[in-house]
PDB file of C-alpha atoms in Angstrom:
ATOM      1  CA  LYS A 275      -0.046  -0.003   0.027  1.00  0.00           C
ATOM      2  CA  ALA A 276       1.508   3.391  -1.046  1.00  0.00           C
ATOM      3  CA  GLY A 277       2.265   5.769   1.820  1.00  0.00           C
ATOM      4  CA  VAL A 278       1.368   9.448   2.048  1.00  0.00           C
ATOM      5  CA  THR A 279       2.889  11.371  -0.774  1.00  0.00           C
ATOM      6  CA  GLN A 280       3.596  15.127  -0.843  1.00  0.00           C
ATOM      7  CA  THR A 281       4.524  17.194  -3.851  1.00  0.00           C
ATOM      8  CA  PRO A 282       6.665  18.946  -4.536  1.00  0.00           C
ATOM      9  CA  ARG A 283       9.436  17.726  -2.197  1.00  0.00           C
ATOM     10  CA  TYR A 284      11.458  21.024  -2.427  1.00  0.00           C
ATOM     11  CA  LEU A 285      10.364  24.445  -3.360  1.00  0.00           C
ATOM     12  CA  ILE A 286      12.052  27.777  -3.469  1.00  0.00           C
ATOM     13  CA  LYS A 287       9.937  31.029  -3.570  1.00  0.00           C
ATOM     14  CA  THR A 288      10.568  34.718  -3.024  1.00  0.00           C
ATOM     15  CA  ARG A 289       8.866  36.887  -0.465  1.00  0.00           C
ATOM     16  CA  GLY A 290       5.360  38.039  -1.488  1.00  0.00           C
ATOM     17  CA  GLN A 291       4.706  35.058  -3.719  1.00  0.00           C
ATOM     18  CA  GLN A 292       2.176  32.370  -2.988  1.00  0.00           C
ATOM     19  CA  VAL A 293       2.610  28.701  -2.907  1.00  0.00           C
ATOM     20  CA  THR A 294       0.406  25.596  -3.066  1.00  0.00           C
ATOM     21  CA  LEU A 295       1.410  22.313  -1.591  1.00  0.00           C
ATOM     22  CA  SER A 296      -0.226  18.951  -2.206  1.00  0.00           C
ATOM     23  CA  CYS A 297      -0.805  15.924  -0.144  1.00  0.00           C
ATOM     24  CA  SER A 298      -2.228  12.566  -1.273  1.00  0.00           C
ATOM     25  CA  PRO A 299      -3.289  10.411   1.652  1.00  0.00           C
ATOM     26  CA  ILE A 300      -3.099   6.642   1.906  1.00  0.00           C
ATOM     27  CA  SER A 301      -5.832   5.078  -0.118  1.00  0.00           C
ATOM     28  CA  GLY A 302      -9.025   4.798   2.021  1.00  0.00           C
ATOM     29  CA  HIS A 303      -7.879   7.535   4.515  1.00  0.00           C
ATOM     30  CA  ARG A 304     -10.370  10.378   4.992  1.00  0.00           C
ATOM     31  CA  SER A 305      -8.482  12.581   7.384  1.00  0.00           C
ATOM     32  CA  VAL A 306      -5.629  14.858   6.479  1.00  0.00           C
ATOM     33  CA  SER A 307      -3.670  17.112   8.885  1.00  0.00           C
ATOM     34  CA  TRP A 308      -0.989  19.566   8.075  1.00  0.00           C
ATOM     35  CA  TYR A 309       1.917  20.625  10.247  1.00  0.00           C
ATOM     36  CA  GLN A 310       4.778  23.084   9.989  1.00  0.00           C
ATOM     37  CA  GLN A 311       8.219  22.061  11.265  1.00  0.00           C
ATOM     38  CA  THR A 312      10.810  24.760  11.997  1.00  0.00           C
ATOM     39  CA  PRO A 313      14.069  24.460  13.925  1.00  0.00           C
ATOM     40  CA  GLY A 314      13.474  25.134  17.635  1.00  0.00           C
ATOM     41  CA  GLN A 315       9.605  25.036  17.266  1.00  0.00           C
ATOM     42  CA  GLY A 316       8.986  21.381  16.614  1.00  0.00           C
ATOM     43  CA  LEU A 317       5.895  20.538  14.631  1.00  0.00           C
ATOM     44  CA  GLN A 318       3.091  23.029  14.865  1.00  0.00           C
ATOM     45  CA  PHE A 319      -0.422  22.059  13.830  1.00  0.00           C
ATOM     46  CA  LEU A 320      -1.869  24.032  10.964  1.00  0.00           C
ATOM     47  CA  PHE A 321      -5.246  22.443  10.210  1.00  0.00           C
ATOM     48  CA  GLU A 322      -7.158  19.138   9.768  1.00  0.00           C
ATOM     49  CA  TYR A 323      -9.653  18.068   7.201  1.00  0.00           C
ATOM     50  CA  PHE A 324     -12.023  15.218   7.408  1.00  0.00           C
ATOM     51  CA  SER A 325     -14.378  14.319   4.609  1.00  0.00           C
ATOM     52  CA  GLU A 326     -13.768  17.744   2.891  1.00  0.00           C
ATOM     53  CA  THR A 327     -14.522  19.760   6.072  1.00  0.00           C
ATOM     54  CA  GLN A 328     -11.969  21.636   8.061  1.00  0.00           C
ATOM     55  CA  ARG A 329     -12.319  20.149  11.520  1.00  0.00           C
ATOM     56  CA  ASN A 330      -9.605  21.908  13.411  1.00  0.00           C
ATOM     57  CA  LYS A 331      -7.358  24.890  12.906  1.00  0.00           C
ATOM     58  CA  GLY A 332      -4.080  25.942  14.561  1.00  0.00           C
ATOM     59  CA  ASN A 333      -2.872  29.423  15.447  1.00  0.00           C
ATOM     60  CA  PHE A 334      -1.662  30.563  12.087  1.00  0.00           C
ATOM     61  CA  PRO A 335      -2.463  33.715  10.234  1.00  0.00           C
ATOM     62  CA  GLY A 336      -5.134  33.770   7.513  1.00  0.00           C
ATOM     63  CA  ARG A 337      -2.403  33.605   4.826  1.00  0.00           C
ATOM     64  CA  PHE A 338      -2.364  29.926   5.470  1.00  0.00           C
ATOM     65  CA  SER A 339      -5.373  28.079   4.068  1.00  0.00           C
ATOM     66  CA  GLY A 340      -6.229  24.666   2.991  1.00  0.00           C
ATOM     67  CA  ARG A 341      -8.815  22.444   1.447  1.00  0.00           C
ATOM     68  CA  GLN A 342      -9.705  18.793   0.824  1.00  0.00           C
ATOM     69  CA  PHE A 343     -11.142  17.219  -2.234  1.00  0.00           C
ATOM     70  CA  SER A 344     -13.730  14.502  -2.567  1.00  0.00           C
ATOM     71  CA  ASN A 345     -10.940  11.948  -3.130  1.00  0.00           C
ATOM     72  CA  SER A 346      -9.381  13.081   0.147  1.00  0.00           C
ATOM     73  CA  ARG A 347      -6.388  14.668  -1.440  1.00  0.00           C
ATOM     74  CA  SER A 348      -5.567  17.915   0.180  1.00  0.00           C
ATOM     75  CA  GLU A 349      -3.776  21.152  -0.705  1.00  0.00           C
ATOM     76  CA  MET A 350      -2.461  23.965   1.481  1.00  0.00           C
ATOM     77  CA  ASN A 351      -1.869  27.431   0.253  1.00  0.00           C
ATOM     78  CA  VAL A 352       0.320  30.202   1.704  1.00  0.00           C
ATOM     79  CA  SER A 353      -0.165  33.597   0.290  1.00  0.00           C
ATOM     80  CA  THR A 354       2.142  36.654   0.550  1.00  0.00           C
ATOM     81  CA  LEU A 355       5.117  34.520   1.601  1.00  0.00           C
ATOM     82  CA  GLU A 356       7.352  35.734   4.388  1.00  0.00           C
ATOM     83  CA  LEU A 357      10.967  34.696   5.232  1.00  0.00           C
ATOM     84  CA  GLY A 358       9.590  33.027   8.398  1.00  0.00           C
ATOM     85  CA  ASP A 359       7.463  30.708   6.327  1.00  0.00           C
ATOM     86  CA  SER A 360      10.558  28.747   5.416  1.00  0.00           C
ATOM     87  CA  ALA A 361       9.925  25.395   6.940  1.00  0.00           C
ATOM     88  CA  LEU A 362       9.251  21.675   6.332  1.00  0.00           C
ATOM     89  CA  TYR A 363       5.533  21.295   5.773  1.00  0.00           C
ATOM     90  CA  LEU A 364       4.270  17.817   6.691  1.00  0.00           C
ATOM     91  CA  CYS A 365       0.925  16.287   6.111  1.00  0.00           C
ATOM     92  CA  ALA A 366      -0.409  13.181   7.855  1.00  0.00           C
ATOM     93  CA  SER A 367      -3.412  11.019   6.967  1.00  0.00           C
ATOM     94  CA  SER A 368      -5.575   8.615   8.867  1.00  0.00           C
ATOM     95  CA  TRP A 369      -8.689   6.542   8.200  1.00  0.00           C
ATOM     96  CA  GLY A 370     -10.572   8.036  11.155  1.00  0.00           C
ATOM     97  CA  LEU A 371      -9.956  10.728  13.698  1.00  0.00           C
ATOM     98  CA  GLU A 372      -7.622   8.827  16.009  1.00  0.00           C
ATOM     99  CA  VAL A 373      -4.367  10.690  16.281  1.00  0.00           C
ATOM    100  CA  ASN A 374      -2.293   7.586  16.952  1.00  0.00           C
ATOM    101  CA  GLU A 375      -3.222   6.247  13.584  1.00  0.00           C
ATOM    102  CA  GLN A 376      -1.746   9.123  11.600  1.00  0.00           C
ATOM    103  CA  PHE A 377       0.754   8.360   8.903  1.00  0.00           C
ATOM    104  CA  PHE A 378       3.051  11.188   7.892  1.00  0.00           C
ATOM    105  CA  GLY A 379       4.393  11.990   4.420  1.00  0.00           C
ATOM    106  CA  PRO A 380       8.035  12.962   3.864  1.00  0.00           C
ATOM    107  CA  GLY A 381       7.191  16.674   3.772  1.00  0.00           C
ATOM    108  CA  THR A 382       7.762  19.614   1.466  1.00  0.00           C
ATOM    109  CA  ARG A 383      10.740  21.768   2.126  1.00  0.00           C
ATOM    110  CA  LEU A 384       9.867  25.377   1.426  1.00  0.00           C
ATOM    111  CA  THR A 385      12.533  28.039   1.271  1.00  0.00           C
ATOM    112  CA  VAL A 386      11.511  31.653   1.047  1.00  0.00           C
ATOM    113  CA  LEU A 387      14.175  34.035  -0.215  1.00  0.00           C
TER     114      LEU A 387
ATOM    115  CA  ASP B 260       3.411  29.445  24.808  1.00  0.00           C
ATOM    116  CA  GLN B 261       4.969  25.957  24.434  1.00  0.00           C
ATOM    117  CA  GLN B 262       2.472  23.599  25.982  1.00  0.00           C
ATOM    118  CA  VAL B 263       4.760  20.557  25.423  1.00  0.00           C
ATOM    119  CA  LYS B 264       8.458  20.890  26.131  1.00  0.00           C
ATOM    120  CA  GLN B 265      11.432  18.780  25.461  1.00  0.00           C
ATOM    121  CA  ASN B 266      14.189  20.559  27.320  1.00  0.00           C
ATOM    122  CA  SER B 267      17.053  18.388  26.023  1.00  0.00           C
ATOM    123  CA  PRO B 268      17.772  19.175  22.385  1.00  0.00           C
ATOM    124  CA  SER B 269      20.197  16.264  22.180  1.00  0.00           C
ATOM    125  CA  LEU B 270      21.241  13.064  23.885  1.00  0.00           C
ATOM    126  CA  SER B 271      24.224  10.779  23.200  1.00  0.00           C
ATOM    127  CA  VAL B 272      24.113   7.116  24.494  1.00  0.00           C
ATOM    128  CA  GLN B 273      26.315   4.173  24.078  1.00  0.00           C
ATOM    129  CA  GLU B 274      24.948   1.148  22.220  1.00  0.00           C
ATOM    130  CA  GLY B 275      23.305  -1.368  24.643  1.00  0.00           C
ATOM    131  CA  ARG B 276      22.673   1.184  27.291  1.00  0.00           C
ATOM    132  CA  ILE B 277      19.354   2.839  28.214  1.00  0.00           C
ATOM    133  CA  SER B 278      18.204   5.976  26.473  1.00  0.00           C
ATOM    134  CA  ILE B 279      15.795   8.191  28.466  1.00  0.00           C
ATOM    135  CA  LEU B 280      13.999  11.012  26.747  1.00  0.00           C
ATOM    136  CA  ASN B 281      11.940  13.466  28.676  1.00  0.00           C
ATOM    137  CA  CYS B 282       8.930  15.580  27.994  1.00  0.00           C
ATOM    138  CA  ASP B 283       6.883  18.081  30.162  1.00  0.00           C
ATOM    139  CA  TYR B 284       3.470  19.507  29.488  1.00  0.00           C
ATOM    140  CA  THR B 285       1.567  22.389  30.947  1.00  0.00           C
ATOM    141  CA  ASN B 286      -1.936  21.847  29.808  1.00  0.00           C
ATOM    142  CA  SER B 287      -3.965  19.724  32.353  1.00  0.00           C
ATOM    143  CA  MET B 288      -6.544  18.967  29.628  1.00  0.00           C
ATOM    144  CA  PHE B 289      -4.051  16.732  27.835  1.00  0.00           C
ATOM    145  CA  ASP B 290      -4.959  13.090  28.417  1.00  0.00           C
ATOM    146  CA  TYR B 291      -3.303  11.299  25.546  1.00  0.00           C
ATOM    147  CA  PHE B 292       0.352  11.274  24.803  1.00  0.00           C
ATOM    148  CA  LEU B 293       2.482   9.899  21.913  1.00  0.00           C
ATOM    149  CA  TRP B 294       6.094   9.536  20.842  1.00  0.00           C
ATOM    150  CA  TYR B 295       7.210   9.758  17.342  1.00  0.00           C
ATOM    151  CA  LYS B 296      10.543   9.129  15.720  1.00  0.00           C
ATOM    152  CA  LYS B 297      11.896  11.053  12.728  1.00  0.00           C
ATOM    153  CA  TYR B 298      14.762  10.276  10.411  1.00  0.00           C
ATOM    154  CA  PRO B 299      16.137  12.967   8.112  1.00  0.00           C
ATOM    155  CA  ALA B 300      14.190  13.401   4.905  1.00  0.00           C
ATOM    156  CA  GLU B 301      11.286  11.227   6.229  1.00  0.00           C
ATOM    157  CA  GLY B 302       8.073  12.063   8.008  1.00  0.00           C
ATOM    158  CA  PRO B 303       7.656  11.206  11.731  1.00  0.00           C
ATOM    159  CA  THR B 304       6.618   7.645  12.497  1.00  0.00           C
ATOM    160  CA  PHE B 305       4.410   6.744  15.413  1.00  0.00           C
ATOM    161  CA  LEU B 306       6.286   4.773  18.128  1.00  0.00           C
ATOM    162  CA  ILE B 307       4.141   4.373  21.212  1.00  0.00           C
ATOM    163  CA  SER B 308       1.270   6.102  23.129  1.00  0.00           C
ATOM    164  CA  ILE B 309      -0.146   6.230  26.560  1.00  0.00           C
ATOM    165  CA  SER B 310      -3.470   7.536  27.909  1.00  0.00           C
ATOM    166  CA  SER B 311      -3.828   9.260  31.239  1.00  0.00           C
ATOM    167  CA  ILE B 312      -5.626   6.288  32.859  1.00  0.00           C
ATOM    168  CA  LYS B 313      -2.259   4.440  32.734  1.00  0.00           C
ATOM    169  CA  ASP B 314       1.167   5.307  34.037  1.00  0.00           C
ATOM    170  CA  LYS B 315       3.197   2.880  31.869  1.00  0.00           C
ATOM    171  CA  ASN B 316       2.944   1.393  28.477  1.00  0.00           C
ATOM    172  CA  GLU B 317       5.422  -1.036  26.963  1.00  0.00           C
ATOM    173  CA  ASP B 318       6.161  -2.171  23.430  1.00  0.00           C
ATOM    174  CA  GLY B 319       9.209  -4.188  22.941  1.00  0.00           C
ATOM    175  CA  ARG B 320      12.297  -2.087  23.709  1.00  0.00           C
ATOM    176  CA  PHE B 321      10.211   1.021  24.180  1.00  0.00           C
ATOM    177  CA  THR B 322       8.446   2.016  27.407  1.00  0.00           C
ATOM    178  CA  VAL B 323       6.640   5.245  28.107  1.00  0.00           C
ATOM    179  CA  PHE B 324       6.029   6.377  31.621  1.00  0.00           C
ATOM    180  CA  LEU B 325       3.544   9.022  32.588  1.00  0.00           C
ATOM    181  CA  ASN B 326       3.538  11.004  35.824  1.00  0.00           C
ATOM    182  CA  LYS B 327       0.354  13.007  35.798  1.00  0.00           C
ATOM    183  CA  SER B 328       0.973  14.915  39.009  1.00  0.00           C
ATOM    184  CA  ALA B 329       4.322  16.168  37.649  1.00  0.00           C
ATOM    185  CA  LYS B 330       2.940  16.608  34.114  1.00  0.00           C
ATOM    186  CA  HIS B 331       5.856  14.636  32.902  1.00  0.00           C
ATOM    187  CA  LEU B 332       6.424  11.692  30.581  1.00  0.00           C
ATOM    188  CA  SER B 333       9.500   9.887  29.498  1.00  0.00           C
ATOM    189  CA  LEU B 334      10.474   7.413  26.852  1.00  0.00           C
ATOM    190  CA  HIS B 335      12.864   4.554  27.710  1.00  0.00           C
ATOM    191  CA  ILE B 336      14.685   2.656  24.998  1.00  0.00           C
ATOM    192  CA  VAL B 337      16.434  -0.500  26.252  1.00  0.00           C
ATOM    193  CA  PRO B 338      18.790  -1.635  24.823  1.00  0.00           C
ATOM    194  CA  SER B 339      19.677   1.329  22.631  1.00  0.00           C
ATOM    195  CA  GLN B 340      20.770   0.439  19.093  1.00  0.00           C
ATOM    196  CA  PRO B 341      22.577   2.579  16.481  1.00  0.00           C
ATOM    197  CA  GLY B 342      19.396   2.469  14.338  1.00  0.00           C
ATOM    198  CA  ASP B 343      17.527   4.302  17.088  1.00  0.00           C
ATOM    199  CA  SER B 344      19.542   7.474  16.176  1.00  0.00           C
ATOM    200  CA  ALA B 345      16.864   9.969  15.177  1.00  0.00           C
ATOM    201  CA  VAL B 346      14.897  12.917  16.382  1.00  0.00           C
ATOM    202  CA  TYR B 347      12.206  11.939  18.865  1.00  0.00           C
ATOM    203  CA  PHE B 348       9.092  14.097  19.323  1.00  0.00           C
ATOM    204  CA  CYS B 349       6.584  13.802  22.079  1.00  0.00           C
ATOM    205  CA  ALA B 350       3.058  14.926  21.459  1.00  0.00           C
ATOM    206  CA  ALA B 351      -0.088  15.454  23.425  1.00  0.00           C
ATOM    207  CA  SER B 352      -3.759  15.818  22.785  1.00  0.00           C
ATOM    208  CA  ALA B 353      -6.941  16.364  24.764  1.00  0.00           C
ATOM    209  CA  GLY B 354      -8.419  13.106  23.809  1.00  0.00           C
ATOM    210  CA  ASN B 355      -7.390  10.744  21.082  1.00  0.00           C
ATOM    211  CA  THR B 356      -9.299  12.582  18.355  1.00  0.00           C
ATOM    212  CA  ASP B 357      -8.119  16.155  19.144  1.00  0.00           C
ATOM    213  CA  LYS B 358      -5.234  17.960  17.428  1.00  0.00           C
ATOM    214  CA  LEU B 359      -1.718  17.017  18.377  1.00  0.00           C
ATOM    215  CA  ILE B 360       0.574  19.488  20.127  1.00  0.00           C
ATOM    216  CA  PHE B 361       4.209  18.562  19.577  1.00  0.00           C
ATOM    217  CA  GLY B 362       7.381  19.229  21.573  1.00  0.00           C
ATOM    218  CA  THR B 363      10.462  20.637  19.905  1.00  0.00           C
ATOM    219  CA  GLY B 364      12.215  17.311  19.648  1.00  0.00           C
ATOM    220  CA  THR B 365      15.347  15.583  21.084  1.00  0.00           C
ATOM    221  CA  ARG B 366      18.132  14.274  18.740  1.00  0.00           C
ATOM    222  CA  LEU B 367      19.251  10.922  19.982  1.00  0.00           C
ATOM    223  CA  GLN B 368      22.596   9.635  18.892  1.00  0.00           C
ATOM    224  CA  VAL B 369      23.465   5.987  19.777  1.00  0.00           C
ATOM    225  CA  PHE B 370      27.161   5.296  19.273  1.00  0.00           C
ATOM    226  CA  PRO B 371      28.924   1.889  19.209  1.00  0.00           C
TER     227      PRO B 371
END
């Protein structure tokens, strides 16, 4: 069974641009969560989608948004990029809502210049 | 405000010895705790969890201890192996279906 895939794996953008990251969950999984990992901050929860509905949201500005499609694939968008948005963005999928059943993808490394 | 803290950024242990990774939390609503392991260029993988109704959970070489009064949990790895070298994150949630709050991670290095 294929794991969680994230595209692209690496991305370089400049300040002020916007970016869209994609996450394909494990087949059959209905929940997708997004996290931002930065040095010294660990993983910070961005948002969670379940059956196309945002179920939970972390403390990030409105520049960060996401959505989930009917096939459970999810995208997150960051508009008006700032240098501090440079991070590893991870998504995790699970069949249900139990957090101990989340499987993480390898992440997208975003660098903002 | 960091609700989950891992105060040791790194730990170095000899192969065969015990590795003890620590984690503290501040939110008394947390009642479910997890440990993840992360290798470079890979996403975190789930290791072991514990709910607040227990004070110990064991899975092979990995044991997690929970001290609710001290709001402290620890992960013991015995015996430590070079393949255990990775970054370990603890995480907490208020219930098994709420969002996860992660610590900042501890880099474990197991040397021969």
